[in-house]
Structure formats: C-alpha cells, structure tokens
Coordinates of C-alpha atoms in Angstrom, one line a residue:
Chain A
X1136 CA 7.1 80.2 4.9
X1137 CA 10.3 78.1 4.5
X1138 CA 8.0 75.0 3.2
X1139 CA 6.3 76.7 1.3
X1140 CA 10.1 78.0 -0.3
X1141 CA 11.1 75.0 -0.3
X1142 CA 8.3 73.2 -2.2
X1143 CA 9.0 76.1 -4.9
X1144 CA 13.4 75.5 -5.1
X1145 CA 12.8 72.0 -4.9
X1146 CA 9.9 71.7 -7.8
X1147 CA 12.1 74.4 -9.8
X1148 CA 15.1 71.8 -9.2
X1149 CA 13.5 68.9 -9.6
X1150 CA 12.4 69.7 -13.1
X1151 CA 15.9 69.2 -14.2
X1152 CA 17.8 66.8 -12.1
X1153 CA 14.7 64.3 -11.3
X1154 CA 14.8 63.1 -15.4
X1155 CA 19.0 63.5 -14.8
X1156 CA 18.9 61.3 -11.8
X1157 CA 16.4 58.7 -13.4
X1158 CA 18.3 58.4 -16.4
X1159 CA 21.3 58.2 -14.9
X1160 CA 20.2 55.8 -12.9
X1161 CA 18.5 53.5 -15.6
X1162 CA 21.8 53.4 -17.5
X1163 CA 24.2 52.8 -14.4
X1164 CA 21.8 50.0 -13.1
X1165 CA 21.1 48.2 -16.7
X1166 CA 25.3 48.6 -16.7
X1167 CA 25.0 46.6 -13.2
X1168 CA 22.5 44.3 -14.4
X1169 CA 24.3 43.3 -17.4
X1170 CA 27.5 42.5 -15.8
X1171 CA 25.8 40.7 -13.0
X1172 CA 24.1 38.6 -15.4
X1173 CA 27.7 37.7 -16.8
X1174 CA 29.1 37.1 -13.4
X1175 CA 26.5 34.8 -12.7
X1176 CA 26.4 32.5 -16.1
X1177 CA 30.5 32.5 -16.0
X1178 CA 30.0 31.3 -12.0
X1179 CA 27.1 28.7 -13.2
X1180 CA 29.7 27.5 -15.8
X1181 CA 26.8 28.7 -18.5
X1182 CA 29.5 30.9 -20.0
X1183 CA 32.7 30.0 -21.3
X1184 CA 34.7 33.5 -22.2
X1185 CA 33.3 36.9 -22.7
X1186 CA 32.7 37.4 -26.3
X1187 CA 34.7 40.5 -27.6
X1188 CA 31.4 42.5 -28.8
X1189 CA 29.9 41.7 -25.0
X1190 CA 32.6 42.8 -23.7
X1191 CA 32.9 46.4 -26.4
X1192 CA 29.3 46.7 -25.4
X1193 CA 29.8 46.5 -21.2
X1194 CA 33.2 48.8 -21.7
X1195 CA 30.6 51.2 -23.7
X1196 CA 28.1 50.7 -20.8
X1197 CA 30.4 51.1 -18.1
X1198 CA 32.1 54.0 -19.3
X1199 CA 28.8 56.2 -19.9
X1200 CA 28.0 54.8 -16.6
X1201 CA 31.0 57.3 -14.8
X1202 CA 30.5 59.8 -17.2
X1203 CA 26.4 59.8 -16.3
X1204 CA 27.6 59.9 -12.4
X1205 CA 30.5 62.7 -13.4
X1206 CA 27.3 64.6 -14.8
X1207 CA 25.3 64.3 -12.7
X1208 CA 27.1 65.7 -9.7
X1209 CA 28.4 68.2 -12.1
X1210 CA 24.8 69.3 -13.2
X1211 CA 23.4 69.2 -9.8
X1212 CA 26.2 71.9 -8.5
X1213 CA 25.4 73.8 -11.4
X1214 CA 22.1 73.8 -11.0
X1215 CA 21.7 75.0 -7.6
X1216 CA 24.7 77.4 -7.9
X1217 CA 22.5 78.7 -11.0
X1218 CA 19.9 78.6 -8.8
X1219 CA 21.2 81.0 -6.4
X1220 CA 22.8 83.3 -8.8
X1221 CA 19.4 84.2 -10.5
X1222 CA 18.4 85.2 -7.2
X1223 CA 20.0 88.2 -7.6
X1224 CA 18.9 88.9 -10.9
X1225 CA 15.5 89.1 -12.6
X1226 CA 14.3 86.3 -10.6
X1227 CA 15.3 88.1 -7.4
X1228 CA 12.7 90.7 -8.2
X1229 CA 9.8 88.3 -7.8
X1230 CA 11.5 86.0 -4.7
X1231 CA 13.3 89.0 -2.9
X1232 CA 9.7 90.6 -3.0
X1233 CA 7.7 87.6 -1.4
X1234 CA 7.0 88.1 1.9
X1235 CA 9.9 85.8 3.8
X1236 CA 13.6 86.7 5.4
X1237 CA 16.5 86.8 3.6
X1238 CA 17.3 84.0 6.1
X1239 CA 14.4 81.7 4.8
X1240 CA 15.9 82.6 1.2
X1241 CA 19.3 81.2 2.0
X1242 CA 18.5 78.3 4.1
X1243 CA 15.8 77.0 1.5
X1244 CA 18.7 77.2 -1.2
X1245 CA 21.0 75.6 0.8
X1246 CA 18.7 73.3 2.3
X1247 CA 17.5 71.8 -1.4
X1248 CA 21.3 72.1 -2.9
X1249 CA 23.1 69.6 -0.1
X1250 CA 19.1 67.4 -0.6
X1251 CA 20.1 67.1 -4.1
X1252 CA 24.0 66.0 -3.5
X1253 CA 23.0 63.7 -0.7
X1254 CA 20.7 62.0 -3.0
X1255 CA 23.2 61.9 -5.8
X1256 CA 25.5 60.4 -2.9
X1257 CA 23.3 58.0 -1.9
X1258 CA 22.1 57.0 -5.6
X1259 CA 25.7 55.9 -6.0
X1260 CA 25.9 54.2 -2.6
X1261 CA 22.6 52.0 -4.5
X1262 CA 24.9 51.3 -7.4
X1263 CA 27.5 50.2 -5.2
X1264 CA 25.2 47.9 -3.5
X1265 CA 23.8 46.7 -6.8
X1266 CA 27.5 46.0 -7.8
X1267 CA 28.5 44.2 -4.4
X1268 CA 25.5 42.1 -3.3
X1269 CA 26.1 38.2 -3.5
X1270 CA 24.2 36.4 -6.5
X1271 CA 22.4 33.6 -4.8
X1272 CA 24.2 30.7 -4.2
X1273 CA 27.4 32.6 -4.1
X1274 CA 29.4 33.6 -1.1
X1275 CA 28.4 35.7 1.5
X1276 CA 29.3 39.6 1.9
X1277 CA 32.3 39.1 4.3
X1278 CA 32.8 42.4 6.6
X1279 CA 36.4 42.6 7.8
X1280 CA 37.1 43.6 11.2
X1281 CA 39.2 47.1 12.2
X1282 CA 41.8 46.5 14.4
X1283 CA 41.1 48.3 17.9
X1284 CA 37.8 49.1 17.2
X1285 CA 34.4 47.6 17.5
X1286 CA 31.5 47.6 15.0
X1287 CA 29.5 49.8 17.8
X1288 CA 32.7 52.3 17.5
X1289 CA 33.4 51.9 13.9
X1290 CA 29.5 52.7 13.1
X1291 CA 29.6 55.8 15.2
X1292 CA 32.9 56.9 13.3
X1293 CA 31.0 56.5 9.8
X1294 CA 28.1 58.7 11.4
X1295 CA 30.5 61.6 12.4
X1296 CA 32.4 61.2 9.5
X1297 CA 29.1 61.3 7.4
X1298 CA 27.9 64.3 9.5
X1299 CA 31.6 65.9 8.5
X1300 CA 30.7 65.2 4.7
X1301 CA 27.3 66.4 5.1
X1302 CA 28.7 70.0 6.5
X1303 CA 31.1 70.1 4.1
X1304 CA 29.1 70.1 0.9
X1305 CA 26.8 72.6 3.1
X1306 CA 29.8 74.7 3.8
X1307 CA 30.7 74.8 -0.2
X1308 CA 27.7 76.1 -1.6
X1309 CA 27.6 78.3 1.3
X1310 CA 30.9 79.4 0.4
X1311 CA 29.9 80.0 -3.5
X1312 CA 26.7 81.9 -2.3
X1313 CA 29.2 83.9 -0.5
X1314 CA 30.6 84.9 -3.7
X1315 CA 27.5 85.2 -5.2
X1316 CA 26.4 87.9 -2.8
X1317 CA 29.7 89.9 -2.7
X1318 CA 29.5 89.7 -7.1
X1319 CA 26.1 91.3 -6.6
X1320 CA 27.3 94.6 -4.9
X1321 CA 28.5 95.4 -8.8
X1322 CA 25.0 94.6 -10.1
X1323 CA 26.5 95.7 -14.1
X1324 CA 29.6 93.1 -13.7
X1325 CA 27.7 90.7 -11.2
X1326 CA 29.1 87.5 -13.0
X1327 CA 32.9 88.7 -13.4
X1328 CA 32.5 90.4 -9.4
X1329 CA 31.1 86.8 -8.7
X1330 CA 34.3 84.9 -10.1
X1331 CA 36.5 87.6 -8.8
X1332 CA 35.4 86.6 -5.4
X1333 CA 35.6 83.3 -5.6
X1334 CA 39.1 83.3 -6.3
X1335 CA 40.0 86.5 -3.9
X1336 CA 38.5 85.6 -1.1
X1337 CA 39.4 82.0 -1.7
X1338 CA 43.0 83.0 -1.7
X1339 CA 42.6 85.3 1.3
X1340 CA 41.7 82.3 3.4
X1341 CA 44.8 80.0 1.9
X1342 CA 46.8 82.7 3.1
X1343 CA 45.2 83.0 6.0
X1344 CA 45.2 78.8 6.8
X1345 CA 48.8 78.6 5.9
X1346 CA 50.0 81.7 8.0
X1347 CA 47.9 79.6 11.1
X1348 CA 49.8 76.4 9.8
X1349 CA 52.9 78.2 9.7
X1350 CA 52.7 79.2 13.1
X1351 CA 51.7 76.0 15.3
X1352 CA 53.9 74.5 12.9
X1353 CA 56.7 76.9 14.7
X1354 CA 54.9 76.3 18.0
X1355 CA 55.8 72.4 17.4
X1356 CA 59.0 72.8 16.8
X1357 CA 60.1 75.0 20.0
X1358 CA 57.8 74.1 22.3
X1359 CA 56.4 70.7 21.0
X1360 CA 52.8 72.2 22.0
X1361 CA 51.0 70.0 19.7
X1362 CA 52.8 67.1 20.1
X1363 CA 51.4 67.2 23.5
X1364 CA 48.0 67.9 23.1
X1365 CA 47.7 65.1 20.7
X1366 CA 49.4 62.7 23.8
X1367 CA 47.0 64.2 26.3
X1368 CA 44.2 63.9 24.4
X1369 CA 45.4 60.3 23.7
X1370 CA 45.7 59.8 27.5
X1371 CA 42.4 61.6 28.0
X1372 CA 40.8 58.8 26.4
X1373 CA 42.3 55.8 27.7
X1374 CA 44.3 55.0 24.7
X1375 CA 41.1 54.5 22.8
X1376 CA 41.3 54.5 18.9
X1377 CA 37.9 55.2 18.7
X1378 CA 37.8 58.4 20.8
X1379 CA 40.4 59.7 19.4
X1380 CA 38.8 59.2 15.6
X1381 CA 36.2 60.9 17.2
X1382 CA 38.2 63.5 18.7
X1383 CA 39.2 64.2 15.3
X1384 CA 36.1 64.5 13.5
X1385 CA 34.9 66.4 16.3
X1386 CA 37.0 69.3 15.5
X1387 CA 36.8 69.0 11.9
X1388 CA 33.0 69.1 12.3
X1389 CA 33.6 72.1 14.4
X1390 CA 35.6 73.8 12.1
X1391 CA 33.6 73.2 9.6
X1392 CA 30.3 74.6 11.8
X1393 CA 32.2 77.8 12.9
X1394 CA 33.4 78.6 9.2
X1395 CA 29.7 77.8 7.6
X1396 CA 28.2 79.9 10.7
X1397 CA 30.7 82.7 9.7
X1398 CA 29.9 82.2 5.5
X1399 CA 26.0 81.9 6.5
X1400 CA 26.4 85.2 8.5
X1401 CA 28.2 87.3 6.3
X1402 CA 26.0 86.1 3.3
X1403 CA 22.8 87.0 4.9
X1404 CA 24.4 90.3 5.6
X1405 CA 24.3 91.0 2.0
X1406 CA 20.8 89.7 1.5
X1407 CA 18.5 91.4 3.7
X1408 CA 21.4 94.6 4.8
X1409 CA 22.9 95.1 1.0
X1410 CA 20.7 94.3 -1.5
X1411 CA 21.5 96.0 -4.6
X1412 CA 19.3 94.5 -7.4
X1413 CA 20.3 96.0 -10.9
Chain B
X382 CA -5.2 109.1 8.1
X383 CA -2.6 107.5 8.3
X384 CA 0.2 107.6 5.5
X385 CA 1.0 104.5 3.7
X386 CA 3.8 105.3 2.1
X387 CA 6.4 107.6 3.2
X388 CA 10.1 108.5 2.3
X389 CA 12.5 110.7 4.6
X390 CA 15.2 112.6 2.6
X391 CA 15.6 109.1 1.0
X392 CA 19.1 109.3 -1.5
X393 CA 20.3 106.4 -3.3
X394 CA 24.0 106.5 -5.0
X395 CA 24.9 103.6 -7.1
X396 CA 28.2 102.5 -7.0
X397 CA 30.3 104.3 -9.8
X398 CA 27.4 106.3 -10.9
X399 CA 28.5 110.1 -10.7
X400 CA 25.5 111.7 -9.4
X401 CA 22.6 110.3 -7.0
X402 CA 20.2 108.5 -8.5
X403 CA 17.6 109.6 -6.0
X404 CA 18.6 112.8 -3.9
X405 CA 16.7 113.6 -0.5
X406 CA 13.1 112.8 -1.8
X407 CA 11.3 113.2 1.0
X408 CA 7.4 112.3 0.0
X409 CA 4.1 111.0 1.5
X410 CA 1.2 109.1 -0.1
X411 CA -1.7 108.4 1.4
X412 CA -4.4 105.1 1.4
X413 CA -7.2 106.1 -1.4
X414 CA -4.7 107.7 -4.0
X415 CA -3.4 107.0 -7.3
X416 CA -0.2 108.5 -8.1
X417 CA 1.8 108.7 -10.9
X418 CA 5.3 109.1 -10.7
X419 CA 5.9 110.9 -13.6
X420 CA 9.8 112.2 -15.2
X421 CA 12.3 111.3 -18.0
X422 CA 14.6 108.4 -17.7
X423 CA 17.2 108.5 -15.2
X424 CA 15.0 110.3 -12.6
X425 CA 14.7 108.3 -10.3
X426 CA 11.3 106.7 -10.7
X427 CA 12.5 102.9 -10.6
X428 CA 14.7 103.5 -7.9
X429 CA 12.0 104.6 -5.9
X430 CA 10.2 101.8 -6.5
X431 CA 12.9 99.9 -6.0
X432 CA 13.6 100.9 -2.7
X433 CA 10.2 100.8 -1.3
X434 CA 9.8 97.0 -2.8
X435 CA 12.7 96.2 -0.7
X436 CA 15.2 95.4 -3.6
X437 CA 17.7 98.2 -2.8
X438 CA 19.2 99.4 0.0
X439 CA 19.2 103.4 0.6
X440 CA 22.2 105.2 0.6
X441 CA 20.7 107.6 3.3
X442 CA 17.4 108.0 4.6
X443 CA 13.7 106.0 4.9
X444 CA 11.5 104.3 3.9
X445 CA 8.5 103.2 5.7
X446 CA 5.3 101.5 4.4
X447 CA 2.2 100.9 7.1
X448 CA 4.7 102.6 9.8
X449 CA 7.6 99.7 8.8
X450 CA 10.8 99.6 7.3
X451 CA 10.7 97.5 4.0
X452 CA 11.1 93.7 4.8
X453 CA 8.8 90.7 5.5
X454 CA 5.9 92.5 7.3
X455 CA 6.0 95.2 4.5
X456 CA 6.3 92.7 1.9
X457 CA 2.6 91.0 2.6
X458 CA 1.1 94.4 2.2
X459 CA 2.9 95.6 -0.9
X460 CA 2.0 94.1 -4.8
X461 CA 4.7 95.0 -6.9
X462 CA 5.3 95.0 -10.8
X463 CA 8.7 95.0 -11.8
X464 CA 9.6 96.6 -15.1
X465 CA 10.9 93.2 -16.5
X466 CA 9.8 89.7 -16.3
X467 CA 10.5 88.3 -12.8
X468 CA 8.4 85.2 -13.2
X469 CA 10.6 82.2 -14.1
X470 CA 10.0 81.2 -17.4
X471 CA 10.0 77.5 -16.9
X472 CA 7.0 78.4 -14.8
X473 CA 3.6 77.6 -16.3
X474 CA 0.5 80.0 -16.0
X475 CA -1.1 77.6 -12.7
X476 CA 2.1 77.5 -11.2
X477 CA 2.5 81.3 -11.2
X478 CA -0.7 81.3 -9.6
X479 CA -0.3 78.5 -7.2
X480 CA 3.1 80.1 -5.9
X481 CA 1.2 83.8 -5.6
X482 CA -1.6 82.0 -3.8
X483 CA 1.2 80.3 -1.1
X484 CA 3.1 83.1 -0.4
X485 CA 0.3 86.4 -0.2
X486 CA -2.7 85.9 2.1
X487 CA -4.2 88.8 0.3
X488 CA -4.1 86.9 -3.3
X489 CA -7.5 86.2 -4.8
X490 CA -7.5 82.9 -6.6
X491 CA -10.9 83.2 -8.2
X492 CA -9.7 86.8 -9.4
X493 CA -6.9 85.9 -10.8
X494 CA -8.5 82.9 -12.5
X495 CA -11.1 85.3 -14.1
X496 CA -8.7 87.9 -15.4
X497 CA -6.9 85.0 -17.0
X498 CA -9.3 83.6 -18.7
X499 CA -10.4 87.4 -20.2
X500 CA -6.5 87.4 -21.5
X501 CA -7.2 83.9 -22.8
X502 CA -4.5 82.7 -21.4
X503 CA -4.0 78.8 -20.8
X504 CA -3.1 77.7 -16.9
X505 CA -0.9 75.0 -18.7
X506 CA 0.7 77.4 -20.9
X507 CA 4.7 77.8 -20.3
X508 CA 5.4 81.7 -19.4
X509 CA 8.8 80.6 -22.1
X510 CA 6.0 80.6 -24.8
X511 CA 4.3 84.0 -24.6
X512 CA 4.8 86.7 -26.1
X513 CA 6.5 89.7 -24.7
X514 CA 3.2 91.8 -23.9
X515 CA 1.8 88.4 -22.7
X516 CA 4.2 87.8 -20.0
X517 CA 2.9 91.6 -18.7
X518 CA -0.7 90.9 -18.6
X519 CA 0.4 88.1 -16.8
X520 CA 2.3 89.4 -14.7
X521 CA 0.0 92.6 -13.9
X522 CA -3.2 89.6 -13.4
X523 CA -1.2 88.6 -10.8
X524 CA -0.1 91.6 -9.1
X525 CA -4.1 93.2 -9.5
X526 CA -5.3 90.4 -7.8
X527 CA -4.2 90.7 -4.4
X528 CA -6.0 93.0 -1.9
X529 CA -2.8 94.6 -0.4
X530 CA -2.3 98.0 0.7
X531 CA -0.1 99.4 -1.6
X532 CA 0.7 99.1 -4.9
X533 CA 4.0 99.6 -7.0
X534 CA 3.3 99.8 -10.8
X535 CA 6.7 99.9 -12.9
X536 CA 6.2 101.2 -16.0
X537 CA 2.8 98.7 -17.0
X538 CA 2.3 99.8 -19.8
X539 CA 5.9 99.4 -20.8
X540 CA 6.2 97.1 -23.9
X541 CA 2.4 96.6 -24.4
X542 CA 0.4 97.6 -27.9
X543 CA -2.3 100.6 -27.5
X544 CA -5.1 97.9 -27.3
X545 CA -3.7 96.1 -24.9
X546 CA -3.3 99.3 -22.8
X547 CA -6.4 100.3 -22.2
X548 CA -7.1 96.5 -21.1
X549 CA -4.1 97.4 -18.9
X550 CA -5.8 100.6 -17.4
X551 CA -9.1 99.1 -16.7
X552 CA -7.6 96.1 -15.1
X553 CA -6.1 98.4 -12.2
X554 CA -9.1 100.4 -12.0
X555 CA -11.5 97.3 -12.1
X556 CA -9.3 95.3 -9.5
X557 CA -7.5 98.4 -7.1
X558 CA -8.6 98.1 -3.6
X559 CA -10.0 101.5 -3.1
X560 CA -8.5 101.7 0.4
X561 CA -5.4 101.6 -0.9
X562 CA -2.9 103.4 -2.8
X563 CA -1.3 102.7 -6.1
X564 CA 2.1 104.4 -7.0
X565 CA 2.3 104.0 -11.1
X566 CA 5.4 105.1 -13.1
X567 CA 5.3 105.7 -16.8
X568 CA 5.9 108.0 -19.6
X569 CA 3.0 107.4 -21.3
X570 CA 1.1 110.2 -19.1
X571 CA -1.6 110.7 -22.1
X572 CA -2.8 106.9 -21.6
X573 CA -2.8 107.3 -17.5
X574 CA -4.0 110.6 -16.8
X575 CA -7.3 110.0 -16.4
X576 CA -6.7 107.5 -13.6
X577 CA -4.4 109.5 -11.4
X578 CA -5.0 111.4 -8.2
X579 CA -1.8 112.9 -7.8
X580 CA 1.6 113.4 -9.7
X581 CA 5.0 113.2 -8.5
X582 CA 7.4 114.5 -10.9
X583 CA 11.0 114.0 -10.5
X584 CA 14.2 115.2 -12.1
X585 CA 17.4 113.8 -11.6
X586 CA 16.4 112.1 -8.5
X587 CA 15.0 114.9 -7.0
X588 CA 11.3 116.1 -6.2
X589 CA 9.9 118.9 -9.1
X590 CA 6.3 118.9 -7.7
X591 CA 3.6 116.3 -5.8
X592 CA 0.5 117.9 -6.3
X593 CA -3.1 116.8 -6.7
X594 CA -3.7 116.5 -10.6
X595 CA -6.9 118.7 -10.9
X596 CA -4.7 121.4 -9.2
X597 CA -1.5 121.0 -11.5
X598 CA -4.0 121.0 -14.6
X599 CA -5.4 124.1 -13.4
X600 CA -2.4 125.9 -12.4
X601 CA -0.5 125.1 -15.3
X602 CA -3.7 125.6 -17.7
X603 CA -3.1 122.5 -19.5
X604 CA -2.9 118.6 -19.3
X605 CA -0.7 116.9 -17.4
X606 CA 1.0 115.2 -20.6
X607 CA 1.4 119.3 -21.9
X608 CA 2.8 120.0 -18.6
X609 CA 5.7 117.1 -18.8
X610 CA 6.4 118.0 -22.3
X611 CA 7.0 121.5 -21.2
X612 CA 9.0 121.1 -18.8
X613 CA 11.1 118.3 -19.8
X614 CA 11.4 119.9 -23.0
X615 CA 15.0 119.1 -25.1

C-alpha cells in the first residue's frame, strides 16, 4: 500500500513543483548559458568589454536566478508541510479512511517531502556544474588536494556527510509533522495549536540542549572528561584525520537517527492512537 | 449471524466541550439492514460515524466492525461518506476513480464508470469545478460502488436539491450489497423512510430507541418523520 501512497503524494506534489522546478530551471540554466557564452567570446578575444545593457540584462537574469532557487526550496517546504497539514483536515477524511497504517501515512509524506528537497538539491548541484565546467579549449577542472586525507577518505566523508544532510531535512519535516499532529488534538484552533507547538516544543528542546551543554561543559572544566574522549578517540584511530571526520559525523548521524526515531514515534502516536478529526 | 457493527458503552468527550458528545451508546447492527440514525444536531450521529470510520478516537469504550477494532483491516470493509468534501479538489473525476480503484479491492470500476456517466459527469472534469451537489454525487458514485460490508452514509442527502435526492436514494438501493449493512444519518426522515430497516434515534449522545421501523410505526401509530417531530419537538 505504501506505492500505491506514494504514487498519490507524489502526483498531488508533483502537480505544483514539477512546472516550479522546470521553470526554475529553464531561467537558471539560460542565466548559465548566457554568461558562458560571454565567458567564452571574452576568452576567444571575440569580445572586447561587456556592453552595459548585456551586463543590466545578466544582473536581471542572475538575480531572478537566486530568487527562482530561494522559491523554490521555499515552495517545496510549503508544499509538503501543506501537504501534511490537510491531512488532518478535510482531506484526512478520505486518506485517514483508506485502508493503510498511520505508519504508511507518515512515511509516504516524509518519504516524497525529503524526494522533493533532494531533487531541488541536486537541481542546484546541475547548475553548479553548468557554471563550473571548462569551455573547450580552456583549462581543465583542477581538484585540490586535502591535507591528510585521501580522495578514497575524502569521498567517504562527503557520503556520511551527505547521509547527515539527508537525515536532517528528514528530521525537520518530521519535526513540523510533530507539530502538526500535537495542533490537531484542538481540531477548532488546529493552525494556532500547530504554531504554538512549533515554537513550545522547539523551546523545550533549546532548553533542554543547553542544560546538556551546560553540564559536560561543567564536566570539562573539573574533570576534563571530554577533553579526553576526544584524545582517545584520536588515539583510537591512529591519528587518522579521516576517522576522526568520520567519528564525527558518525554521532551526528546518530543523533540525528535517535531524535527522528523519537519525532517519528511520538508522531505516529498521534496518528493512528489520537486522532481527533474535527 | 454475526453482527457487523457493534459499539460497547462507546462515549466520546471532545476537548472543552461541556457534555459528551456520545454517552455509553452501546448498539448492534447486523449484515442485511439499513439503519437510519436519526436525531437533532448535536446528538451524536456524526460522531458515531466518526468513530466507527476510524477518524476519532473514543473517550471510553468500543468499537468493533467484522469482530475488529477500527484500523486497516476494518478500513477495506467499510465505504464511508463524509458529510463534507474529502476528495481533493485538484483531483479530476478519473483520478478519483483511479485512486478508489488502488486502494479498495472491493471497488467496482465498471460501476463506478456507469453511475458517472448517468450524473453526466466528465472523467477529465476538475472536482474544483462542480458544483456543490455535484461533488456529492460524486462522491456517493464512489462510495456505492464498492462491495464492502458496511456502509457509513453521513448526511447524503445533505446539500443536494429534491431531484437530485431521489437520484441519491435509488443510487444506494440500486448499488447496496444486500449482505451488508448500511448505517445512514440524516434529518430528512420523510425522503429516507422508505428505505430503512431500523431506526436508531439519539439524543444528546445517548440511545432514545433502536427498533425495527415497521414496529416503531406501529407502536407509535404514525410515521417515522411524525414520530421525530414529536419527540424532538421545540
């Protein structure tokens, strides 16, 4: 059944940010284009100077280009956040009703939302590429070494680090489904419950982060407790810069898993234990 | 037989509501039966339904549908009609069907297809661009086209002109699975009386009387619609 969910959220989706993402991207690439193609006849000696309208007109092009980026990571958040929201209204009546978990409800959600802002990720990744890649006959892309680490190392860093990424934009629509859920127990103030929540239970956790910082912080200080796990770990290792990146992103991937296991929980709670359509 | 529907002193309090909106209903309705959950607003009727689709929790008590809690399993034998438009309205006509057709095993394509076209209504049309009563025919084409084993009706004749009601009516007679039971709510008793098996009456959330119909005609001496006006008279 979760396919078959996710065929539906990601049609319903796609409807709007599939034209977004295809505009978007026609303006940011003709942007690219355009200054390529000046790059290229100022390198060929074709172009003296930039004209001041040609250069009005790429300032133009370049600034919608951000702006087109800016909305569309702004309208794919919204989106899927909507998307969620109006699962617990009228549109809750039909999907809550269909025969699937609460469970398959969530992860569908989830799963199309972080689709979306990967692709949006990677769209820009494109226009980065578009931006960087040599004109022929001009110098080659030059890659520039990381002291203490090899490519092999350095390539597994950017995997866990994009694996850290990837739960963290999982982790924050998680956490605003949270919200969501908690808004819905007050099905006549759902939207103003929904807020409220973001910002209570957001603070609850700052409070919560910084009383744990407070305390090793303390820890340090007397003891020096951190000071040596950090030298252990080091040793551990064999001095290794690349294990201890790893190390690193290891336990912010971890956190990261425990705290989205924790949201995913509580949230589903709500769903299939709490539901309170109004 | 089996009951398919059953509730166990079922209460359901809404949060900063004073009273229960459903207090210790305790009710069984068996397959082959069309009920009518009859009683003024605020009694309790659409949280009933509510709760046996699955879109509320109770406060206290059961539900059980086919010998289940409400939840997945319950789900693929239940066809409900909300009270309001659940379908999204970006949605066209065909892609109502096609997500009705994924999700129930018990949906009937070729049904459905049929009862649309009687309604006239276009598979490409956008649900955004129909009109009120429309979207309910819609909606209630859908719902009257799976085979499942018990039916919620919300208010379906709601926001519908008189025409269209008797188009309603004969829709859930023509397409009912007669091994199943239907659970109808409305105030319009006139227009459904003729259909119905049973009446549930309710008053603030509580059970007046579940009798056969015939029975409550003849005990009371006059129609059911007489009887509700009586005794939810002002």
């Amino acid at each position: 059944m979760l396919n078959k969910l996710l065929k539906h959220d990601f049609k319903a989706t796609g409807q709007v940010l599939l034209p977004l993402y295809g505009g978007v991207s026609i303006l940011v690439l003709l942007y690219i284009f355009g200054w390529r193609m000046v790059e290229h006849l100022q390198a060929s000696a074709l172009l003296a100077g930039i004209p001041r309208w040609l250069a009005a007109v790429g300032g133009l092009f370049g600034f919608l280009s951000v702006l087109g980026v800016l909305a569309l990571f702004i309208c794919c958040m919204v989106v899927n956040i909507l998307r969620f929201y109006r699962l617990l209204g009228d549109e809750g009546y039909l999907m809550f009703t269909l025969p699937v978990t609460a469970a398959q409800q969530l992860a569908s959600k989830l799963i199309v939302a972080v689709s979306w802002t990967v692709g949006g990720i990677l769209l820009v990744f494109l226009y980065g590429f578009a931006m960087a890649v040599p004109l022929p006959g001009s110098a080659p892309m030059e890659v520039y070494p990381v002291p203490g680490i090899t490519t092999l190392q350095l390539a597994g860093a950017l995997a866990l680090a994009a694996l850290v990424a990837l739960a963290g934009i999982a982790c924050g629509f998680l956490f605003v489904y949270l919200c969501c859920a908690v808004g819905g127990q007050w099905p006549q103030h759902r939207l103003v419950a929904s807020v409220a929540s973001f910002f209570i239970i957001q603070f609850v956790l700052q409070v919560a982060l910084m009383v744990v910082m407070g305390v090793a912080a303390f820890g340090e200080v007397t003891t020096g407790w951190l000071s040596g796990i950090s030298l252990n770990v080091y040793n551990l290792f064999n001095n290794s810069l690349a294990a201890v990146i790893y190390a690193m992103l290891g336990c912010i991937l971890l956190i990261m898993v425990v705290f989205g296991g924790i949201v995913w929980a509580v949230t589903n709670h709500f769903l299939s234990k709490k539901l309170n359509l109004a | 037989m089996e009951a398919i529907f059953t509730t166990q002193a079922l209460t359901k309090r809404y949060s900063g509501a004073s009273g229960a909106a459903l207090d210790g209903l305790t009710l069984t309705v068996n397959p082959g039966r069309i009920v009518g959950l009859l009683g003024p607003n605020g009694s309790g009727k659409t949280t009933l339904i509510k709760l046996a689709a699955g879109l509320l929790t109770p406060t206290s008590g059961s539900v059980c549908i086919a010998g289940q809690a409400p939840g997945p399993a319950t789900k693929a034998v239940v066809s409900y009609l909300p009270d309001r438009m659940a379908l999204p309205s970006s949605l066209r006509v065909e892609d109502a069907v096609s997500l009705y057709a994924d999700f129930y095993t018990d949906f009937d394509k070729t049904k459905a297809n049929a009862m649309l076209q009687d309604l006239k209504l276009q598979s490409r049309q956008r649900i955004s661009a129909m009109s009120k009563g429309m979207q309910e025919k819609l909606q209630l084409c859908l719902v009257m086209s799976r085979a499942a084993k018990l039916y919620l009706l919300d208010e379906p004749l709601g926001g519908v002109d008189p025409a269209a009601r008797a188009y309603i009516l004969d829709t859930i007679l023509r397409n009912y699975n007669e091994d199943a039971a239907l659970l109808l709510s409305t105030h319009l008793i006139a227009d459904v009386e003729r259909l119905l098996d049973e009446a549930v009456i309710l008053r603030q959330g509580q059970l007046v009387t579940h009798q056969q119909a015939d029975a409550l005609r003849e005990e009371s001496g006059e129609s059911l619609d007489a009887y509700f006006r009586e005794v939810f008279k002002c």
